[in-house]
XYZ file of C-alpha atoms in Angstrom:
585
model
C 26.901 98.612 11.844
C 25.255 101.774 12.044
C 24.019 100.938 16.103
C 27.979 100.791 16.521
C 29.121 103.571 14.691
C 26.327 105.587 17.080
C 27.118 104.195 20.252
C 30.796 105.504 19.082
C 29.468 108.817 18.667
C 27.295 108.652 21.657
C 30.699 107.371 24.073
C 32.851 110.455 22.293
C 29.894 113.194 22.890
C 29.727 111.793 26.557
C 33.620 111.863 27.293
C 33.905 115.497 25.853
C 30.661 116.609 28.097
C 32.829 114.729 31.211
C 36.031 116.687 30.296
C 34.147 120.008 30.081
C 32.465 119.830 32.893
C 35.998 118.916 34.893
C 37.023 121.927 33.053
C 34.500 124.057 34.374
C 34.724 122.771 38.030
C 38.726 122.891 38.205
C 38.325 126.957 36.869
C 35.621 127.590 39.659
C 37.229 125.640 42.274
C 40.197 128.364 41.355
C 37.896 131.444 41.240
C 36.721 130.392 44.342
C 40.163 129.911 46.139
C 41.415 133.262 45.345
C 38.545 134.813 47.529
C 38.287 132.035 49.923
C 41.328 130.548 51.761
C 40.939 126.951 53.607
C 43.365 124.205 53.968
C 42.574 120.598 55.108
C 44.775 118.814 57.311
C 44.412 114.744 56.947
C 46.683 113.607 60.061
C 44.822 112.473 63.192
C 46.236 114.450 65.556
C 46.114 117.541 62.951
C 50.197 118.024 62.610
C 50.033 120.486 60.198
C 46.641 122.612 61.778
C 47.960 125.828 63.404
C 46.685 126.594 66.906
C 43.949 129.309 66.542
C 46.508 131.722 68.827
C 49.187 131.131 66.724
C 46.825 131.946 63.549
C 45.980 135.412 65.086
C 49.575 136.290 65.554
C 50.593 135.691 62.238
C 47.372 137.443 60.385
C 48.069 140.276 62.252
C 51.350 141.014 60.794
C 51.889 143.846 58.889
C 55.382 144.336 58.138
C 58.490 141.821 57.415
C 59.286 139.246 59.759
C 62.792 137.534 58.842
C 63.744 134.244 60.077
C 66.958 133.174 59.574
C 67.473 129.423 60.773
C 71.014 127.711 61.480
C 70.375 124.412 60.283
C 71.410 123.407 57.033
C 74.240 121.889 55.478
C 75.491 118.061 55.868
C 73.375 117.289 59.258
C 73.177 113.876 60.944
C 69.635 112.483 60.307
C 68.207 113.791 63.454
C 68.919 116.995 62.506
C 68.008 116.992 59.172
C 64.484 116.085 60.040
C 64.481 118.864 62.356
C 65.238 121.050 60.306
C 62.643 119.979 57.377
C 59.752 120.209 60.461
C 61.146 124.072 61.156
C 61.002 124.372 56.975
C 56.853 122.819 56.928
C 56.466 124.770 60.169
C 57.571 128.116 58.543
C 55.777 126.987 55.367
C 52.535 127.143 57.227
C 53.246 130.543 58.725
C 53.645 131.928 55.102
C 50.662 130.353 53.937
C 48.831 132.612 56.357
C 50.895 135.782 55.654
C 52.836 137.412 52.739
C 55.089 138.982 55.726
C 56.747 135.728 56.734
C 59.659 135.426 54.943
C 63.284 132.744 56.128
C 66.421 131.719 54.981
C 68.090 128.507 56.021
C 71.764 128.972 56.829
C 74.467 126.711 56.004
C 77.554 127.578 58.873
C 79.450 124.646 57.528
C 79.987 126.639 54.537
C 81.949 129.370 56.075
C 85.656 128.112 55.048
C 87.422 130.322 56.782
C 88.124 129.304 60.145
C 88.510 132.964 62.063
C 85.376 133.586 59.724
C 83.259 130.657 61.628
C 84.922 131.250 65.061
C 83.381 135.111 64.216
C 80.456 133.925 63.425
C 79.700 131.272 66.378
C 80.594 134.614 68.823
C 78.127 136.301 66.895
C 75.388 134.042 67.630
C 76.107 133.150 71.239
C 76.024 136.406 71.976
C 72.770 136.943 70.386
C 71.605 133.976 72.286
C 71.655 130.757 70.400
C 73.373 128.007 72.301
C 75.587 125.369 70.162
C 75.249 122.133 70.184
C 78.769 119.581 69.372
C 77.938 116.403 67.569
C 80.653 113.638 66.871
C 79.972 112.651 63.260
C 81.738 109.342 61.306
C 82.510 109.616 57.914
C 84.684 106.927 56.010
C 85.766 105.330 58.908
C 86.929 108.799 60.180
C 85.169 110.704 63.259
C 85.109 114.339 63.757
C 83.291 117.414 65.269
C 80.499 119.428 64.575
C 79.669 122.489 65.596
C 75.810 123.373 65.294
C 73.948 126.008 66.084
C 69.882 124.527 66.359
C 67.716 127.885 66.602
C 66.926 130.908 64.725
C 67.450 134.422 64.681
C 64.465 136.237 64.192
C 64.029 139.988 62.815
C 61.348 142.594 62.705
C 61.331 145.749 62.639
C 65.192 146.501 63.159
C 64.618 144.289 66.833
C 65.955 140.198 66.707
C 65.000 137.498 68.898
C 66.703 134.283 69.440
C 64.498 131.221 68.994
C 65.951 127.547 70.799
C 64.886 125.509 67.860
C 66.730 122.109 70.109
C 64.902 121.446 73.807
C 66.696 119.687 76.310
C 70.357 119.063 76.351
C 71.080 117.289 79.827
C 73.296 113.887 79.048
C 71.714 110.728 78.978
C 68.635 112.033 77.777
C 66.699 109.851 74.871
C 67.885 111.781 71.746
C 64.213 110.875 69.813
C 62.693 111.797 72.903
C 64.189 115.138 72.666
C 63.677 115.745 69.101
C 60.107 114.791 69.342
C 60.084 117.492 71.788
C 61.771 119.818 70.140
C 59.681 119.288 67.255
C 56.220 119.381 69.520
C 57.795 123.024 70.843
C 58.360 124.415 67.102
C 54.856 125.791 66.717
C 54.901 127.757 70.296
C 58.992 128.881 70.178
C 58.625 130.474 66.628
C 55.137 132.158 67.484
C 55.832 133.183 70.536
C 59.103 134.982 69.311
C 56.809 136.524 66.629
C 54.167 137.204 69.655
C 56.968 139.215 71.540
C 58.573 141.219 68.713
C 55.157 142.603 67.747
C 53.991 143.540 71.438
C 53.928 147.430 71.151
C 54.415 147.415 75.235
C 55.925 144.591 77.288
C 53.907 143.640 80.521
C 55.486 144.606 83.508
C 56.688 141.979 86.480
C 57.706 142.303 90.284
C 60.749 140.487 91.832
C 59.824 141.158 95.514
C 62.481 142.117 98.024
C 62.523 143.677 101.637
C 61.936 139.580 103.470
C 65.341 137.852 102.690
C 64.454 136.742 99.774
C 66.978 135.558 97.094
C 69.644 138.182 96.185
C 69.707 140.219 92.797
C 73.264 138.434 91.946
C 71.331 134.753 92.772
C 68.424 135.706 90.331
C 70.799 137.391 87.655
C 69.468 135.136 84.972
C 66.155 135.168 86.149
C 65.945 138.362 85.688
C 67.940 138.349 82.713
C 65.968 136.099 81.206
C 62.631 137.324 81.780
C 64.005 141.037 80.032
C 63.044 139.262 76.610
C 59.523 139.217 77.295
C 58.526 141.767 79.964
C 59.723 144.710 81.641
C 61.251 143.408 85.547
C 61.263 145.847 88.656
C 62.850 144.714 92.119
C 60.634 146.025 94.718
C 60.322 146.264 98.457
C 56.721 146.670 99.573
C 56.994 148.405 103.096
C 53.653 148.974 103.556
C 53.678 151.390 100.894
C 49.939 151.374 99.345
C 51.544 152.713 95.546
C 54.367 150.164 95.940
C 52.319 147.463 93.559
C 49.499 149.952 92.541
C 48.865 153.317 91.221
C 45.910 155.360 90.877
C 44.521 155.491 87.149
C 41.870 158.097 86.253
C 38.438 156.647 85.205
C 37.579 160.047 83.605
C 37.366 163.804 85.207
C 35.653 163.326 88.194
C 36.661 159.317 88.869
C 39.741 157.216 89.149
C 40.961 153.784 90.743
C 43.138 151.542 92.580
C 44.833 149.624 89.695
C 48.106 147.106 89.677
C 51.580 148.037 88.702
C 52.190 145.190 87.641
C 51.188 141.983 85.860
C 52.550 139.604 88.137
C 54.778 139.058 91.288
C 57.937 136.808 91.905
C 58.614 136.040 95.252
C 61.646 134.005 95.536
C 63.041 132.198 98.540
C 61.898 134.839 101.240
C 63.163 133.865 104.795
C 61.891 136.687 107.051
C 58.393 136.977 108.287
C 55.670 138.899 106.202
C 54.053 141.610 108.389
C 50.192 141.388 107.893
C 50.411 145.277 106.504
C 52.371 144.092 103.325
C 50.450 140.371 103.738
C 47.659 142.416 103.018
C 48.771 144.755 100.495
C 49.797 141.539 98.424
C 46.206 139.687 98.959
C 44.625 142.806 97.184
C 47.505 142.695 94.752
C 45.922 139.437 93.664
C 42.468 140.815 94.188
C 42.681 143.151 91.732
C 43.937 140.468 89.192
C 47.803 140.612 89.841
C 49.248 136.673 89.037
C 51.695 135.291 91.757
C 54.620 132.693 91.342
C 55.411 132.082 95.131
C 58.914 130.061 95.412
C 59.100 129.491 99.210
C 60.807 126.829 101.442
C 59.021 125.366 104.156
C 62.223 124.246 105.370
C 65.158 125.998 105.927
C 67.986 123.877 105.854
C 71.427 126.305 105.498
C 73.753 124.456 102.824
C 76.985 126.502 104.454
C 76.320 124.893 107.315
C 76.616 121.342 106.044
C 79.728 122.301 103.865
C 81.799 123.492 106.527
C 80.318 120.371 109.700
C 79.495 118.031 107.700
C 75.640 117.958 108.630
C 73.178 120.758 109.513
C 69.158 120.928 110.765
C 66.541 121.683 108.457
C 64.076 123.470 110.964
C 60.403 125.145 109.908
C 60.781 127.893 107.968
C 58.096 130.466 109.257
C 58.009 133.221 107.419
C 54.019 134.113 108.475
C 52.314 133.031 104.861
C 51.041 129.993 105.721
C 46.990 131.339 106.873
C 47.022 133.469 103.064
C 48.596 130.484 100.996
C 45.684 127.804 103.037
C 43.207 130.660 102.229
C 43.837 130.092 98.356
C 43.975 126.766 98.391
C 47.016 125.341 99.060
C 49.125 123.889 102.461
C 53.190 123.690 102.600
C 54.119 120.695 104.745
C 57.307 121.478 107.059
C 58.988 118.082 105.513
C 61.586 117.307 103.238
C 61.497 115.134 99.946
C 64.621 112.725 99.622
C 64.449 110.473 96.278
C 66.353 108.333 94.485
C 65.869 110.534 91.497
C 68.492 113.077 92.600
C 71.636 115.158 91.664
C 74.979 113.730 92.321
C 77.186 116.204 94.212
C 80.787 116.052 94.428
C 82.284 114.941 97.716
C 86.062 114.870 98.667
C 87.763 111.360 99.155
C 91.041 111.409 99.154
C 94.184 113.620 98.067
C 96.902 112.990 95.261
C 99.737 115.598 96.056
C 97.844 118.846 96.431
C 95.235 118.107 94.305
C 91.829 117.172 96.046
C 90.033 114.274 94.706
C 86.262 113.921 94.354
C 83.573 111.196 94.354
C 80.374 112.197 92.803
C 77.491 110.911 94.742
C 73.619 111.113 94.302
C 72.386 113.316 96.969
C 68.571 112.417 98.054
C 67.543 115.962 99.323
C 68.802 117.058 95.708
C 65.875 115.574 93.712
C 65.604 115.653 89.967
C 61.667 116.734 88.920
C 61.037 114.844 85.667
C 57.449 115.984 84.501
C 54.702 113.345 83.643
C 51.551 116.042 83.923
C 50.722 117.108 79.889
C 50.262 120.596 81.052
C 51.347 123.842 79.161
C 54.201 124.782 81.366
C 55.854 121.536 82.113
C 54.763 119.231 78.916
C 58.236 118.287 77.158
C 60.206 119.815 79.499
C 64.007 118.501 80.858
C 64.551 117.184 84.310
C 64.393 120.556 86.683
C 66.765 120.081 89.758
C 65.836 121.041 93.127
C 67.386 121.475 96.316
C 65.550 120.401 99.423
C 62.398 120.783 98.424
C 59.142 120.170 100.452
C 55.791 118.959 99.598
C 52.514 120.676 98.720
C 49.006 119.155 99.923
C 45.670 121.413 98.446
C 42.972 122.187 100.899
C 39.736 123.216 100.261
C 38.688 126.628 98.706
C 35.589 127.359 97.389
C 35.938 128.492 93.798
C 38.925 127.188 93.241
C 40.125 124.636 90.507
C 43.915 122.783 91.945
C 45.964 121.098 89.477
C 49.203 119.396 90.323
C 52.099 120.171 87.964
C 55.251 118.864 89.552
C 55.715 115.666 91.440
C 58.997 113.686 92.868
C 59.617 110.597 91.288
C 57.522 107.212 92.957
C 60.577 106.340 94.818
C 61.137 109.224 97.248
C 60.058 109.700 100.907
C 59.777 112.385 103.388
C 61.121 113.199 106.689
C 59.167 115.953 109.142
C 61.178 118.854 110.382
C 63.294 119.278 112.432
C 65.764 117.288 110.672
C 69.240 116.529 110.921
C 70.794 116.449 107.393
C 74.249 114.716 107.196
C 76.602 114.197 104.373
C 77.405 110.555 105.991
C 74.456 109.003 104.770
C 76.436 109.160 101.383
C 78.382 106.642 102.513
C 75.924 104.353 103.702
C 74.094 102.140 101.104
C 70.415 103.496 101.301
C 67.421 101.324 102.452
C 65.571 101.248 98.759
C 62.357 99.465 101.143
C 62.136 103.393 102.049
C 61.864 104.852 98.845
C 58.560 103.371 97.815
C 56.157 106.319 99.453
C 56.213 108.613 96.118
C 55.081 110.514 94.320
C 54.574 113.426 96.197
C 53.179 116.819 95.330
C 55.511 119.623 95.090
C 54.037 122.100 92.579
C 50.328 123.563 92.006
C 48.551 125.480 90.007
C 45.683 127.369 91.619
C 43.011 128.883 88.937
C 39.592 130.727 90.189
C 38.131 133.744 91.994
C 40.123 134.006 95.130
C 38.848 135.075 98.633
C 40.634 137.702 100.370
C 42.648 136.334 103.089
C 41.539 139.583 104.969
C 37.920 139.606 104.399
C 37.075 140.361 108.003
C 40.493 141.338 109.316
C 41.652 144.360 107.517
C 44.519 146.464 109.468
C 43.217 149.321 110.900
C 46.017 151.740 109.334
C 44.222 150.344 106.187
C 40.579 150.206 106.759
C 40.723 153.933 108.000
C 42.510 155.080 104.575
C 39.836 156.291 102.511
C 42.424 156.137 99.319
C 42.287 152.399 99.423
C 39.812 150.757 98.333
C 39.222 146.996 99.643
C 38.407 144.269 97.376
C 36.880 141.117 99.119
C 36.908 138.686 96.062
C 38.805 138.644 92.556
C 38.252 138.331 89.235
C 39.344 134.850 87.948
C 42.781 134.534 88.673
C 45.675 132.019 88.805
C 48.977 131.502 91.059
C 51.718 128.582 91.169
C 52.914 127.536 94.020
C 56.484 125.557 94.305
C 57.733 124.835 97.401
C 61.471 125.404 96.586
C 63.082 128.900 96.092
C 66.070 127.312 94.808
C 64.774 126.553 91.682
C 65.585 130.420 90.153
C 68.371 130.586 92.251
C 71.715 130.645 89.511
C 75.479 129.440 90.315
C 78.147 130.766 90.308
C 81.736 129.986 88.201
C 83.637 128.476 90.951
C 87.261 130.014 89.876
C 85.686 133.823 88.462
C 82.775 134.270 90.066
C 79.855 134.934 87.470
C 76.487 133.919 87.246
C 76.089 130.843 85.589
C 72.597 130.407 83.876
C 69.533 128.933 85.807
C 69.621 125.286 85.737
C 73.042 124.914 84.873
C 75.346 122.708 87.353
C 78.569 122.967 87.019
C 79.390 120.218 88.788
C 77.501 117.675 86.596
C 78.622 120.197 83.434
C 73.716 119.731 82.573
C 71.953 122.108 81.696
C 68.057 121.320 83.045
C 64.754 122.595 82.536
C 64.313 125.155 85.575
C 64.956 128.096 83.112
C 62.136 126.837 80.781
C 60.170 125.793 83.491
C 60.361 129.516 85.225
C 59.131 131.186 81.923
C 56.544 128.672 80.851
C 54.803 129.548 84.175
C 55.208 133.478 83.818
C 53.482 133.282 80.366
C 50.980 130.794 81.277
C 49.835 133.351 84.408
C 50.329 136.658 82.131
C 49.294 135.370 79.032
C 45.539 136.212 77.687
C 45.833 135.069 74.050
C 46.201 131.306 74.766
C 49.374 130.884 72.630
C 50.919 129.224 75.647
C 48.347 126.439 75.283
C 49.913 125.190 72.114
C 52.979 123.650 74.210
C 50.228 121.059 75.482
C 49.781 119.281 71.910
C 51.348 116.122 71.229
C 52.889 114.967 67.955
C 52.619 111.103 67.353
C 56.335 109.488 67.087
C 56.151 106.964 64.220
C 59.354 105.595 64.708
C 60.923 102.107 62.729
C 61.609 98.796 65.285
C 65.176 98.655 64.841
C 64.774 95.208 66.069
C 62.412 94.218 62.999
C 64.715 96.403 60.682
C 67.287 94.503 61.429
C 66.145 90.950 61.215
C 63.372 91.867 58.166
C 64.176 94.591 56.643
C 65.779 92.879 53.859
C 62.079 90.883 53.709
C 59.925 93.911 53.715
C 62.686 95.963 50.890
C 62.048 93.168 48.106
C 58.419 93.096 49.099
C 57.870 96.787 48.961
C 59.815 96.715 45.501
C 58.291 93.590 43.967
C 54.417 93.693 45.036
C 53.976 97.085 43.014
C 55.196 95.550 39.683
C 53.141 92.499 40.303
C 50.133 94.437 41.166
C 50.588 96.372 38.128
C 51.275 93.306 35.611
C 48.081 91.498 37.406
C 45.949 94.475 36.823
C 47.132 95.300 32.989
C 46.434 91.402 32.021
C 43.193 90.899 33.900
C 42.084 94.330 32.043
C 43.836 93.186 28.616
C 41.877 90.036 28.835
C 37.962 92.186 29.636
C 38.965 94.072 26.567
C 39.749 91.503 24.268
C 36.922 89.269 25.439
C 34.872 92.222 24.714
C 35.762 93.375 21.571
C 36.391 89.841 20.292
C 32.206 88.994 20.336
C 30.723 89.659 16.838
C 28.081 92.426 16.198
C 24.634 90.530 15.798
């Protein structure tokens, strides 16, 4: 009896020494948090891990940053889980700063209808875009007006945040949450990245070589105001037209760029070599370059008003630079059966014109397939006789396709007669088997200069310039289409519609998105653009399976825990009672 009573004693003093020392650890794991912050993220592809950009911008705060999202309320599902992601997203954020504060914003609530029509004005003109949803409730359907972003504050300055991506019809809506969703982490920072930039880089548009008008790039230049401050400028051979002279100290100064990078957009006169050559040391000296240029010309006016038109070689003298870098424009055109419809006239009815929509080849539809930071999860971008791109070789330099037509295209060479009768015709489908073709790259590297023994003499003699033969590593994107930034306008008032928008089709597609991804990808140098390359897992149900098991897999997911449960109390009831049922010897 006495062994027993002392094992007792010997069980209690152990337990007690257990549960102290749990004690102790739990209090120093504690002491030890408050100095040390870490957080462990479990999912494979690490959902809830901030990118190490994203990290820096929000430790660096040092004042109040506001969000205030628009989604809340009675959402559909979609939605909803949308709008818990943005919640956990924002969650993060303020687990890395005290300064990251948000409210979620119920619109729904606003009873007062001239109240909510003030208050969707309010926010389109801030920015936000809504969204309409058709909802069904008891049997009855109705509308919804949503507004999926955020308005976000700092400072006294707000910046509109596009929580939903993609809104083009026909468009998979999981696909485009799950996009959405992979785009929370770099929309929310990157708003955060631009309302804390003391001084906004500052961008070319070019002009002076018939490139695209101010009125055709209104939202292009619109929308690159939010992140960087946009000049139009017209080079003629003016040395201090994309540089300026910047003292070193009192005896020294330098040749240094204007400006971060350079749009040029659609030009269709010839470059002279003096402002070829002023550009080329542009990019020398670091400058990035989006070049949107059409090897073809094919005039659309023409084929409006006869019915057909030629699409000759568009040479505008930049094809010996662009080869130089890297990169060849083919004098063809891309016609694919993923294209836009446009509208053609068929008939009358009174005075009233009638119109067939019908896909137009030359019109292709660029759905990216590359996971690359400035097209990954992006909508359909629509182009308009668009060429192809073939990279050449240039020592130093690193080519990377990011925009392709779709495997069932084809190209014709220039010259080309282009006539609206071949909507009529059924198309050969045998011909639309040659894809996909290049029509987008992304040059990285140290570039050669184009003029590195062929500087012009007006140049060479100028002792104020000085010529740089190779650059720093640098990047360009070449797209051989202009029309990409080029905007529409309202048929009946004539305003600027936004880029991408066709108001034929009533879609919206991804060319705005598309424009800016690439300006922050070449001007960016804290990586936060990278983030848009990660990819969430979808772990979506089988409807199929839900539907024919689900009733199956409900009972067993409510039955098998109670079983498991009674199976494990009488197995342990029986240990313990076969245990303490043996008599002391």
């Amino acid at each position: 009896m006495e062994k027993v009573n002392e094992k007792k004693k010997n069980i209690r003093k152990n337990n007690i020494i257990q549960l102290l020392l749990v004690l102790v650890v739990i209090i120093l794991v504690n002491i030890i948090s408050g100095y040390v912050f870490t957080r462990v993220d479990l999912t494979s592809e690490k959902r809830y891990s901030l990118a190490p950009a994203t990290k820096k911008v929000v430790k660096h705060l040092d004042d109040v940053m506001f969000f205030k999202v628009y989604l809340s309320g009675d959402l559909p599902p979609a939605f909803q889980r949308l709008a818990n992601e943005t919640r956990e997203m924002l969650d993060e954020f303020r687990a890395y700063s005290k300064f990251v504060q948000f409210q979620f914003v119920d619109l729904s609530s606003i009873t007062d209808e001239k109240d909510r029509t003030l208050a969707y004005r309010s926010l389109a003109e801030k920015g936000l875009q809504p969204t309409t949803l058709r909802v069904n409730k008891k049997g009855q359907s109705s509308q919804l007006v949503i507004f999926p972003g955020a308005i976000v504050t700092y400072r006294g300055h707000e910046f509109p945040v596009q929580l939903l991506s993609g809104s083009s019809r026909g468009e998979d809506p999981e696909k485009m949450l799950n996009n959405s969703v992979q785009a929370l982490e770099y929309n929310l920072a990157s708003a955060m990245s631009v309302l804390t930039r003391i001084i906004k880089p500052r961008v070319a548009i070019l002009e002076g070589q018939g490139e695209l008008s101010e009125m055709e790039t209104f939202d292009l230049e619109h929308s690159l105001t939010q992140f960087y401050n946009v000049d139009r400028v017209s080079i003629n051979h003016k040395i201090n037209s994309l540089t300026i002279r910047v003292k070193m100290d009192s005896l020294h100064d330098k040749l240094a760029n204007k400006y971060k990078a350079l749009i040029i957009a659609k030009p269709s006169k010839p470059f002279d070599e003096k402002d070829k050559f002023l550009i080329d040391q542009f990019i020398m000296r670091g400058g990035k370059t989006l070049w949107l240029i059409d090897p073809v010309y094919t005039p659309w006016d023409s084929l409006e008003k006869y019915n057909s038109t030629m699409g000759v070689a568009n040479d505008i003298n930049l094809e010996d630079m662009l080869y130089n870098y890297g990169a060849r424009l083919n004098s063809n055109l891309v016609l694919d059966m993923n294209s836009m419809p446009i509208p053609l006239k068929t008939g009358q009815i009174g005075n009233q014109p009638q119109f067939t929509f019908f896909r137009w080849f030359y019109f292709p539809l660029l759905t990216p397939t590359i996971n690359h930071p400035v097209v990954h999860g992006l909508n359909a971008i629509k182009s308009e006789f668009i060429s192809t791109i073939d990279t050449v070789e240039a020592p130093g330099i690193k080519k990377q396709v990011i925009l392709t037509s779709s495997p069932y295209s084809y190209t014709v060479n220039a010259p080309v007669l282009v006539e609206l009768e071949m909507l009529r015709e059924q198309p050969d489908e045998r011909m639309f088997t040659k894809g996909p073709f290049p029509v987008a790259v992304l040059l990285e590297g140290e570039f050669t200069s184009a003029y590195l023994f062929r500087i012009p003499p007006e140049l060479s003699e100028n002792k104020g310039f000085e010529f740089q033969k190779k650059s720093k590593p640098n990047k360009m994107i070449i797209i051989a289409d202009g029309d990409i930034v080029r905007n529409q306008f309202n048929i009946k008032q004539g305003y600027p519609l936004p880029m991408g928008y066709d108001q034929w089709t009533q879609e919206t597609f991804g060319n705005r998105d598309f424009i800016l991804n690439a300006m922050n990808f070449l001007t960016d140098e804290s990586g936060l653009i990278t983030v848009r390359s990660r990819e969430l897992k979808m772990r979506l149900l089988d409807m199929k399976k839900v539907e024919s098991e689900g009733l199956f897999w409900k009972l067993l997911n409510l039955i098998l825990p109670v079983l498991l449960v009674l199976v494990f109390a009488i197995v342990r009831f029986r240990i313990r009672r076969m245990k303490f049922a043996r008599k002391p010897t």
